[in-house]
Short mmCIF file of N, CA and C and ligand atoms in Angstrom, two decimals:
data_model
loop_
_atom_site.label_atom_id
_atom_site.label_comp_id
_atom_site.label_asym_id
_atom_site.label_seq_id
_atom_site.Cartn_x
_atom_site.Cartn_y
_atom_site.Cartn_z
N UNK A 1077 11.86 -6.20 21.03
CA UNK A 1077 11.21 -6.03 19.72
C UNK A 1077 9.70 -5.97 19.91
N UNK A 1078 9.24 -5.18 18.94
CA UNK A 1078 7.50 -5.01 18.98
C UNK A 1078 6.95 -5.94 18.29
N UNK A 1079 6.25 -6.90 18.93
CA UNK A 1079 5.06 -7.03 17.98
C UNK A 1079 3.80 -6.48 17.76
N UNK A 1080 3.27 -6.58 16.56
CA UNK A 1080 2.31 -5.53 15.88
C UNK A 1080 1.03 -6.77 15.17
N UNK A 1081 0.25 -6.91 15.84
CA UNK A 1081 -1.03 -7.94 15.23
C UNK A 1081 -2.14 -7.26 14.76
N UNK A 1082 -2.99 -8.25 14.13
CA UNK A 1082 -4.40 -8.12 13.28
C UNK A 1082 -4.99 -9.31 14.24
N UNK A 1083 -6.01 -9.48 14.46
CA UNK A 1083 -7.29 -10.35 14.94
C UNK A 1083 -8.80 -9.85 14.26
N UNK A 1084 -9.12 -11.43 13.67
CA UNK A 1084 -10.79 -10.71 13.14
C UNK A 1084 -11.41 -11.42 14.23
N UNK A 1085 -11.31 -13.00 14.84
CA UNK A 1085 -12.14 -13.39 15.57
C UNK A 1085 -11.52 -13.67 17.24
N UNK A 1086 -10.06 -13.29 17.33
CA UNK A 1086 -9.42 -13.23 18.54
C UNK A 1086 -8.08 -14.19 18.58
N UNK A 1087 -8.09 -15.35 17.76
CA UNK A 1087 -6.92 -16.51 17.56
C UNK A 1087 -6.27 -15.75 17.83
N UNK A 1088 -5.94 -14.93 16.98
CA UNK A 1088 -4.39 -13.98 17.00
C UNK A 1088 -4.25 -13.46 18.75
N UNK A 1089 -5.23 -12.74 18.84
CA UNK A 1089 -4.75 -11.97 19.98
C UNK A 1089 -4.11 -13.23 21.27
N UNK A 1090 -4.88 -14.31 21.14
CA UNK A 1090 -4.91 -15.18 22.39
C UNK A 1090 -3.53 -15.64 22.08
N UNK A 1091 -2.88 -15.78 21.10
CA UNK A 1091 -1.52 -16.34 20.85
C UNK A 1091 -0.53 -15.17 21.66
N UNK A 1092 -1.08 -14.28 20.97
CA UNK A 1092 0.27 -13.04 21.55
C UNK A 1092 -0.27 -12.62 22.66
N UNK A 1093 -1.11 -12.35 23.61
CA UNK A 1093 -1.05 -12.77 25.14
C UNK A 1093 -0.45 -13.71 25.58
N UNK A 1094 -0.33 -15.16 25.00
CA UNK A 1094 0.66 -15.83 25.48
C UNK A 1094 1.77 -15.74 25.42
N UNK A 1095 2.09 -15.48 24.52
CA UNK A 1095 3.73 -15.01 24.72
C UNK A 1095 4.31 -14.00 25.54
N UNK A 1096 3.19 -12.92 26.24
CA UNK A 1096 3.78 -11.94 27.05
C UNK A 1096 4.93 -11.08 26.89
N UNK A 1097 5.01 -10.21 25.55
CA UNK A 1097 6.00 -9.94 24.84
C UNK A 1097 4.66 -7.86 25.05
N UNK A 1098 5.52 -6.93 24.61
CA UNK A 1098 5.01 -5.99 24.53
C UNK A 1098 4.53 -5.55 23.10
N UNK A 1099 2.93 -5.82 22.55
CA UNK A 1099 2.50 -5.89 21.79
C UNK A 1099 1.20 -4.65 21.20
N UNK A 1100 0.80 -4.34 19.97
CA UNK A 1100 0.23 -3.54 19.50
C UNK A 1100 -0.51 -3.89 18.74
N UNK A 1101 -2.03 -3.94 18.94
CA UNK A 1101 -2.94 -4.74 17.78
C UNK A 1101 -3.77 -3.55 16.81
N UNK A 1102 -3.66 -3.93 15.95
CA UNK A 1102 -3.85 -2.86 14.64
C UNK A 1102 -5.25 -2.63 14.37
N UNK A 1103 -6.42 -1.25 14.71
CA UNK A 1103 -7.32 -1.21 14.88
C UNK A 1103 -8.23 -1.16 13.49
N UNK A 1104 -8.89 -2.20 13.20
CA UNK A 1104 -9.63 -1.67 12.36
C UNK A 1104 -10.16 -0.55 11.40
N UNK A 1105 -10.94 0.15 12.77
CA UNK A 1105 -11.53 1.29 12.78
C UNK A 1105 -10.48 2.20 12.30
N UNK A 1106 -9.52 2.56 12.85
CA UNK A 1106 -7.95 3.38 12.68
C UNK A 1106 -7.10 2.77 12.38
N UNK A 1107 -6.28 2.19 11.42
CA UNK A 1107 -5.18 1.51 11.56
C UNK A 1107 -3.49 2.85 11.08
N UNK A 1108 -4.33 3.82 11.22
CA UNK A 1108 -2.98 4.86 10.57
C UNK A 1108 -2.40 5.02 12.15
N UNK A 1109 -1.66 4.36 12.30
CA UNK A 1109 -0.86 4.82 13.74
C UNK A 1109 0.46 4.92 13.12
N UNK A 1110 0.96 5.51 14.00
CA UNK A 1110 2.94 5.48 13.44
C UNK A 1110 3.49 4.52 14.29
N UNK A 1111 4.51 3.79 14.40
CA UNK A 1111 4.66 3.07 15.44
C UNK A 1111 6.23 3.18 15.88
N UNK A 1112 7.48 3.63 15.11
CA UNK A 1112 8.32 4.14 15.33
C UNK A 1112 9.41 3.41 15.85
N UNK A 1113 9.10 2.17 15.53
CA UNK A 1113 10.08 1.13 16.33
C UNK A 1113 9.87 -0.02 15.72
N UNK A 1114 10.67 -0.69 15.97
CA UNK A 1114 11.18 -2.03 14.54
C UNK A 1114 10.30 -3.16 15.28
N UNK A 1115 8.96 -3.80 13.68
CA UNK A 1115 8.32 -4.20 14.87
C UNK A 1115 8.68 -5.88 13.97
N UNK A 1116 7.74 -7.35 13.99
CA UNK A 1116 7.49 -8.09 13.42
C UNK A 1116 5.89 -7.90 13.85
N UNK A 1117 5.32 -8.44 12.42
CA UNK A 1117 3.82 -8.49 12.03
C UNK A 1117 3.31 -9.95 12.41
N UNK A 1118 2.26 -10.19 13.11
CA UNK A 1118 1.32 -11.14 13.27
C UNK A 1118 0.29 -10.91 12.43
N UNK A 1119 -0.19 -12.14 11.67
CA UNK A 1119 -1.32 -11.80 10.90
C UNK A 1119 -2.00 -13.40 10.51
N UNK A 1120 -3.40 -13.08 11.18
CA UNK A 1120 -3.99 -14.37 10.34
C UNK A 1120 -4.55 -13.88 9.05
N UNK A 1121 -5.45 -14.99 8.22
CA UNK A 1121 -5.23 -15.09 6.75
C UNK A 1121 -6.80 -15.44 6.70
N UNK A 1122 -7.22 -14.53 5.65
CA UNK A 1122 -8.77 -13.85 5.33
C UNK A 1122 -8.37 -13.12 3.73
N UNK A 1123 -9.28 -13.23 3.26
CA UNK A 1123 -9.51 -12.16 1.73
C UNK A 1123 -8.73 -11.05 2.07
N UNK A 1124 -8.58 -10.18 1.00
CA UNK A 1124 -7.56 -9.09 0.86
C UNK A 1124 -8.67 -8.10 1.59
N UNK A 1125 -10.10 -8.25 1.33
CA UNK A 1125 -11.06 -6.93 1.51
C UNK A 1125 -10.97 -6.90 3.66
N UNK A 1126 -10.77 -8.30 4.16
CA UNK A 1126 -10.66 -8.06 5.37
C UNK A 1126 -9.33 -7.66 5.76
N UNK A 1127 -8.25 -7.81 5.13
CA UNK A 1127 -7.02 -8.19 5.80
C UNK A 1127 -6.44 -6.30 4.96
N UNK A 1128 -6.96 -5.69 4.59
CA UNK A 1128 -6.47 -4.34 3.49
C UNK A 1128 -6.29 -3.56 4.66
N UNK A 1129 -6.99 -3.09 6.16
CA UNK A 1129 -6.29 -2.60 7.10
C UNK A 1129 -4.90 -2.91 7.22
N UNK A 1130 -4.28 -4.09 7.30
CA UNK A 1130 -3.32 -4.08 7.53
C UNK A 1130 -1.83 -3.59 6.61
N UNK A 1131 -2.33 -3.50 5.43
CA UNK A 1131 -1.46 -2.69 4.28
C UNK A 1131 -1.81 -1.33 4.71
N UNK A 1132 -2.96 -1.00 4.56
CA UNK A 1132 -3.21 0.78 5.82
C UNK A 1132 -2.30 0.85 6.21
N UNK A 1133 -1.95 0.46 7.55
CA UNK A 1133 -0.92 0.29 8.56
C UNK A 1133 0.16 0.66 7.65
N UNK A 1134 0.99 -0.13 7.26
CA UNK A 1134 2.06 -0.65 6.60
C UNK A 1134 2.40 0.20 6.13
N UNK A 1135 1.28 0.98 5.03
CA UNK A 1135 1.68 1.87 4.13
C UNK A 1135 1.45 3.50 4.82
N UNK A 1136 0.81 3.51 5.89
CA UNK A 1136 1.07 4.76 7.08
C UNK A 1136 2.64 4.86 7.60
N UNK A 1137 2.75 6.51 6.62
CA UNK A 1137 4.39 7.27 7.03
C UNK A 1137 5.39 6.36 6.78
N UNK A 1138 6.13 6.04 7.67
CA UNK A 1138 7.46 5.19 7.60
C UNK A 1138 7.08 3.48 7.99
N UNK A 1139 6.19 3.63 8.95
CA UNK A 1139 5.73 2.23 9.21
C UNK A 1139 6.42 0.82 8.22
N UNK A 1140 6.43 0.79 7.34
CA UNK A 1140 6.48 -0.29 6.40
C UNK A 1140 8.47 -0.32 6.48
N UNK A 1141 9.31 0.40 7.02
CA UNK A 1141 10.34 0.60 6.99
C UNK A 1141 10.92 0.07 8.53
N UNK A 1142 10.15 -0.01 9.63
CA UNK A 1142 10.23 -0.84 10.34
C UNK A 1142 10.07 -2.21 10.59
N UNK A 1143 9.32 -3.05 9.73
CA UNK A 1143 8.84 -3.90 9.09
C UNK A 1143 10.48 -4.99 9.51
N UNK A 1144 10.17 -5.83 10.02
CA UNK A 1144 11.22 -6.56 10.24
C UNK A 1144 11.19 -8.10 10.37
N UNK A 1145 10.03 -8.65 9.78
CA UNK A 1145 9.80 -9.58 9.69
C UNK A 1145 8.32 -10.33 10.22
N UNK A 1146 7.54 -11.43 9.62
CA UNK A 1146 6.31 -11.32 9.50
C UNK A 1146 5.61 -12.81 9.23
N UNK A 1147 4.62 -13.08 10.60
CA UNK A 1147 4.41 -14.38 10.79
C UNK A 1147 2.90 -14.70 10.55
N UNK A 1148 2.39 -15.80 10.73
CA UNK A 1148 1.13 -16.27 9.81
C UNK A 1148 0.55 -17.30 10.46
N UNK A 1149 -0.70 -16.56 11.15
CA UNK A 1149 -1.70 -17.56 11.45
C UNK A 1149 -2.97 -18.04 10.45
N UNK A 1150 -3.08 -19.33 11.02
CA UNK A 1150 -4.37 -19.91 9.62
C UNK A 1150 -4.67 -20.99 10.51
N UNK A 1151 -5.16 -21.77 9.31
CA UNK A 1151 -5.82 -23.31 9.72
C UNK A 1151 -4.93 -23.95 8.13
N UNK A 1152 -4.53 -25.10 8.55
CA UNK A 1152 -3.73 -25.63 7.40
C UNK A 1152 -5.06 -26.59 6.42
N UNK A 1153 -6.26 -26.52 6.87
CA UNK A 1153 -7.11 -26.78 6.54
C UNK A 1153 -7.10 -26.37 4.93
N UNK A 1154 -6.81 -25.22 4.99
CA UNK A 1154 -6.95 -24.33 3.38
C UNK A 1154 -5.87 -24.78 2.75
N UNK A 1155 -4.82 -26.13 2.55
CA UNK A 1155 -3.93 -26.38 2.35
C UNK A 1155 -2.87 -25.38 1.91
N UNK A 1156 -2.82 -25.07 0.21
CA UNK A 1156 -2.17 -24.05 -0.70
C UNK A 1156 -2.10 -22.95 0.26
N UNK A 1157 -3.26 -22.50 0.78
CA UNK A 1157 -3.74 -21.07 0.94
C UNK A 1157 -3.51 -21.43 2.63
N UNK A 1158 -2.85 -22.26 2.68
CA UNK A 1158 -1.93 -21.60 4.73
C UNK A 1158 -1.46 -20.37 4.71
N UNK A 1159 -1.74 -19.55 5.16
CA UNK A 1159 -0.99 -18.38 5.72
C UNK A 1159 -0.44 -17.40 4.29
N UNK A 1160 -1.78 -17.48 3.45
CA UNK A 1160 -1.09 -17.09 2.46
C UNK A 1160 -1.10 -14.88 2.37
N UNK A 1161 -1.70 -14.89 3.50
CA UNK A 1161 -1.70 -12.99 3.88
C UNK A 1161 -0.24 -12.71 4.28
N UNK A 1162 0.11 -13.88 4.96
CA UNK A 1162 1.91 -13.52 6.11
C UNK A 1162 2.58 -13.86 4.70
N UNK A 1163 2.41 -14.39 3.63
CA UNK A 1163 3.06 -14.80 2.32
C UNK A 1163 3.10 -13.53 1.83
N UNK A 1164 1.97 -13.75 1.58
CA UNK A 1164 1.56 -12.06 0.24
C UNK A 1164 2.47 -10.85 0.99
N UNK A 1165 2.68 -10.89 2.22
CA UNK A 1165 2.95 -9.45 2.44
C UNK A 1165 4.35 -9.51 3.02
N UNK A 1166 4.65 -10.92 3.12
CA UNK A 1166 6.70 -11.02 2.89
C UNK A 1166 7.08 -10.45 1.91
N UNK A 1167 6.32 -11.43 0.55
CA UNK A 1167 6.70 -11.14 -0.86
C UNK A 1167 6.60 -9.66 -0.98
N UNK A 1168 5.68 -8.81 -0.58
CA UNK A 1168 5.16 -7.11 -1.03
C UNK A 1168 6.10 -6.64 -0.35
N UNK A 1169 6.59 -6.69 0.75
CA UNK A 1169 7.25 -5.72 1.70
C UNK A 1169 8.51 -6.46 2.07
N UNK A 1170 9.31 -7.48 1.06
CA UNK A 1170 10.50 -7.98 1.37
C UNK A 1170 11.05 -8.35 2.38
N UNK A 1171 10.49 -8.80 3.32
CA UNK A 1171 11.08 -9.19 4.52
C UNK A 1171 10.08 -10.62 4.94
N UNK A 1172 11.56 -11.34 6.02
CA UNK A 1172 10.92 -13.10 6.14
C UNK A 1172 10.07 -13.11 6.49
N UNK A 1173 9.23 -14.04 5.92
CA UNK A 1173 8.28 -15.42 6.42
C UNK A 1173 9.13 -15.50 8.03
N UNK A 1174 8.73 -15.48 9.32
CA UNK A 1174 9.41 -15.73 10.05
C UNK A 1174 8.80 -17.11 10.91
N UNK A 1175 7.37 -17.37 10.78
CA UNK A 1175 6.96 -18.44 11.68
C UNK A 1175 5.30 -18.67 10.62
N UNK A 1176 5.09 -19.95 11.50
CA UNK A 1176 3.68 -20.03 10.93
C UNK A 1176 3.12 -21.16 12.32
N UNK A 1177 1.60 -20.66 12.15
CA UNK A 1177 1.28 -21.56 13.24
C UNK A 1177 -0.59 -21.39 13.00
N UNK A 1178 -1.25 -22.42 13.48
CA UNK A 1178 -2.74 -22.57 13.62
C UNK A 1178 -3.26 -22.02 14.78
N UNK A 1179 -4.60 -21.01 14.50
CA UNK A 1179 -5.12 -20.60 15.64
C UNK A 1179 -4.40 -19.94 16.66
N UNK A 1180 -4.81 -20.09 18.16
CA UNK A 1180 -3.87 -19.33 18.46
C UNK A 1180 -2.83 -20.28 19.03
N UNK A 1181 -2.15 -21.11 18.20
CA UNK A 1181 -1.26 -21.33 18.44
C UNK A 1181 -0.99 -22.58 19.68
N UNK A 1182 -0.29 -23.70 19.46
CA UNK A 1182 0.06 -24.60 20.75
C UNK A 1182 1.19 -23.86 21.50
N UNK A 1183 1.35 -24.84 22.71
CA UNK A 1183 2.62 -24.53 23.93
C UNK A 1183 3.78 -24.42 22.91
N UNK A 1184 4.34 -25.67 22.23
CA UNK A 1184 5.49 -25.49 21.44
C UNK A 1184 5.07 -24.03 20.89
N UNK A 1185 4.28 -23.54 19.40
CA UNK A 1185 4.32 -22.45 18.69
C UNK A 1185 4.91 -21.68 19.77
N UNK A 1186 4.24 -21.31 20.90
CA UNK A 1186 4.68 -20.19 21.94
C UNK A 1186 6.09 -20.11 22.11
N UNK A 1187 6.67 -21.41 22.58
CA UNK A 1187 7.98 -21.05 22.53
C UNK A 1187 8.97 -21.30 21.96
N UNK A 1188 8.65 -21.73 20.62
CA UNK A 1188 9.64 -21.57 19.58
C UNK A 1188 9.17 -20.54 19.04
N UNK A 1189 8.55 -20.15 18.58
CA UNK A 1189 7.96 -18.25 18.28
C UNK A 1189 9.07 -17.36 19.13
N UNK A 1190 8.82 -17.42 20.57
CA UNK A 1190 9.40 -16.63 21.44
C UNK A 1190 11.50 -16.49 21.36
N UNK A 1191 11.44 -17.77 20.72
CA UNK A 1191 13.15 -18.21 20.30
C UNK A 1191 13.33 -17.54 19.15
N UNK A 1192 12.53 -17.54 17.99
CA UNK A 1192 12.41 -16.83 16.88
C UNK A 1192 12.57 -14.80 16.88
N UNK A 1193 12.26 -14.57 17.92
CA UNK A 1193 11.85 -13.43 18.21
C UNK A 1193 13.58 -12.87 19.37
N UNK A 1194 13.63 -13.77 19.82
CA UNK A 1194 15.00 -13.92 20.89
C UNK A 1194 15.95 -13.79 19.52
N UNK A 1195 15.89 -14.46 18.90
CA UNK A 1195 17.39 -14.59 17.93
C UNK A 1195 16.94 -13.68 17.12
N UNK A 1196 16.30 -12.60 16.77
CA UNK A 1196 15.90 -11.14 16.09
C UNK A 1196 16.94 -10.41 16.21
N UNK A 1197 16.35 -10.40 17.96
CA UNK A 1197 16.66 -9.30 18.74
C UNK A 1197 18.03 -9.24 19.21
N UNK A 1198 18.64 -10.39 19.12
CA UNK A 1198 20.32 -10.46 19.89
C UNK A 1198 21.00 -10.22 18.41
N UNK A 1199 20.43 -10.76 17.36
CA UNK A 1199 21.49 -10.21 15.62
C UNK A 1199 21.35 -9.05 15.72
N UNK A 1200 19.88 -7.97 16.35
CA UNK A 1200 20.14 -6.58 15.79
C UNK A 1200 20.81 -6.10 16.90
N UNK A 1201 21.27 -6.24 17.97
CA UNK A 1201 21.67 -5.18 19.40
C UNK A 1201 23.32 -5.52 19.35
C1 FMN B 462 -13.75 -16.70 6.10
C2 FMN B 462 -12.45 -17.31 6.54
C3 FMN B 462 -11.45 -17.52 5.60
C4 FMN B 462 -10.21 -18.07 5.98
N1 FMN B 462 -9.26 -18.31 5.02
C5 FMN B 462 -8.07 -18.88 5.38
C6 FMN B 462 -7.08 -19.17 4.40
O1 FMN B 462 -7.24 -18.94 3.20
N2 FMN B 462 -5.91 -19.72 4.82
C7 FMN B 462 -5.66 -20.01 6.14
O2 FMN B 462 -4.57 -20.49 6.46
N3 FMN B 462 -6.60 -19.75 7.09
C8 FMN B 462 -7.79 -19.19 6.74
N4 FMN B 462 -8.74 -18.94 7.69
C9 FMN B 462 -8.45 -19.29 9.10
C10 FMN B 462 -8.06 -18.10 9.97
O3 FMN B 462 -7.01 -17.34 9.39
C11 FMN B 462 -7.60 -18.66 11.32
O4 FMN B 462 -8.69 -19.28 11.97
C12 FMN B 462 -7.00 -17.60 12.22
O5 FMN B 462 -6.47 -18.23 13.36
C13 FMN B 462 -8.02 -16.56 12.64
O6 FMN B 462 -7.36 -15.57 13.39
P1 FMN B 462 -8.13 -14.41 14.17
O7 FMN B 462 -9.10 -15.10 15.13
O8 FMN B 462 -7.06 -13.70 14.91
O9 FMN B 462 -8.86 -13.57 13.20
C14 FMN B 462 -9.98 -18.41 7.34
C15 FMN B 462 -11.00 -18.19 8.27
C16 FMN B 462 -12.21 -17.66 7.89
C17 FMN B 462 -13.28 -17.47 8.94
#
């Protein structure tokens, strides 16, 4: 399975290097890529005006139809408002909440994430 991330200050990316999984980070500058393969979304949690690339994406061609589930980095600091971008865009694009985790993430997140992502992939094959 693909994962497909956002990073504004890097958390994100440093999480999904750890996991060592084959991954695609969603460019700013361009985010209209097609991606053509069933992915889950990484996304930390910022205002809609930073985080609106990533509906770009989403809403580029079929993209949003691969969409297979969708996880949420933050700081639980913001209590209510944990991970409320990986929320907003379960609720918009119908598919799970699949994980949540701070920054980029501890040893556990890594590999219970990676179990999360394991039991995806063995229900769909
Ligand atoms: C301006 C700003 C607003 C943020 N707002 C939230 C928030 O509402 N909820 C939350 O859970 N985290 C919030 N965060 C925390 C980031 O989502 C978190 O640090 C994340 O790991 C950053 O990921 P990145 O380095 O990949 O961009 C905010 C961070 C910044 C700098």
């Amino acid at each position: 399975m693909k994962l497909v991330y956002f990073t504004v200050t890097g958390q994100t990316r440093r999480f999904i290097k750890k996991l060592d999984l084959p991954a695609y980070e969603i460019e700013p500058a361009n985010p209209f890529f097609e991606i053509n393969e069933p992915f889950i979304l990484i996304v930390p949690t910022y205002d809609e005006d930073i985080t609106e690339v990533i509906n770009d994406f989403l809403d580029h061609k079929s993209n949003h139809k691969q969409l297979v589930g969708v996880a949420g980095g933050g700081n639980r600091n913001f209590a209510d408002l944990f991970i409320y971008t990986a929320k907003d865009i379960a609720r918009d694009y119908d598919v799970p909440l699949l994980f949540a985790f701070e920054f980029s993430g501890t040893n556990e997140d890594v590999e219970s994430f990676k179990k999360v992502v394991n039991e995806l992939e063995s229900k769909r094959n």
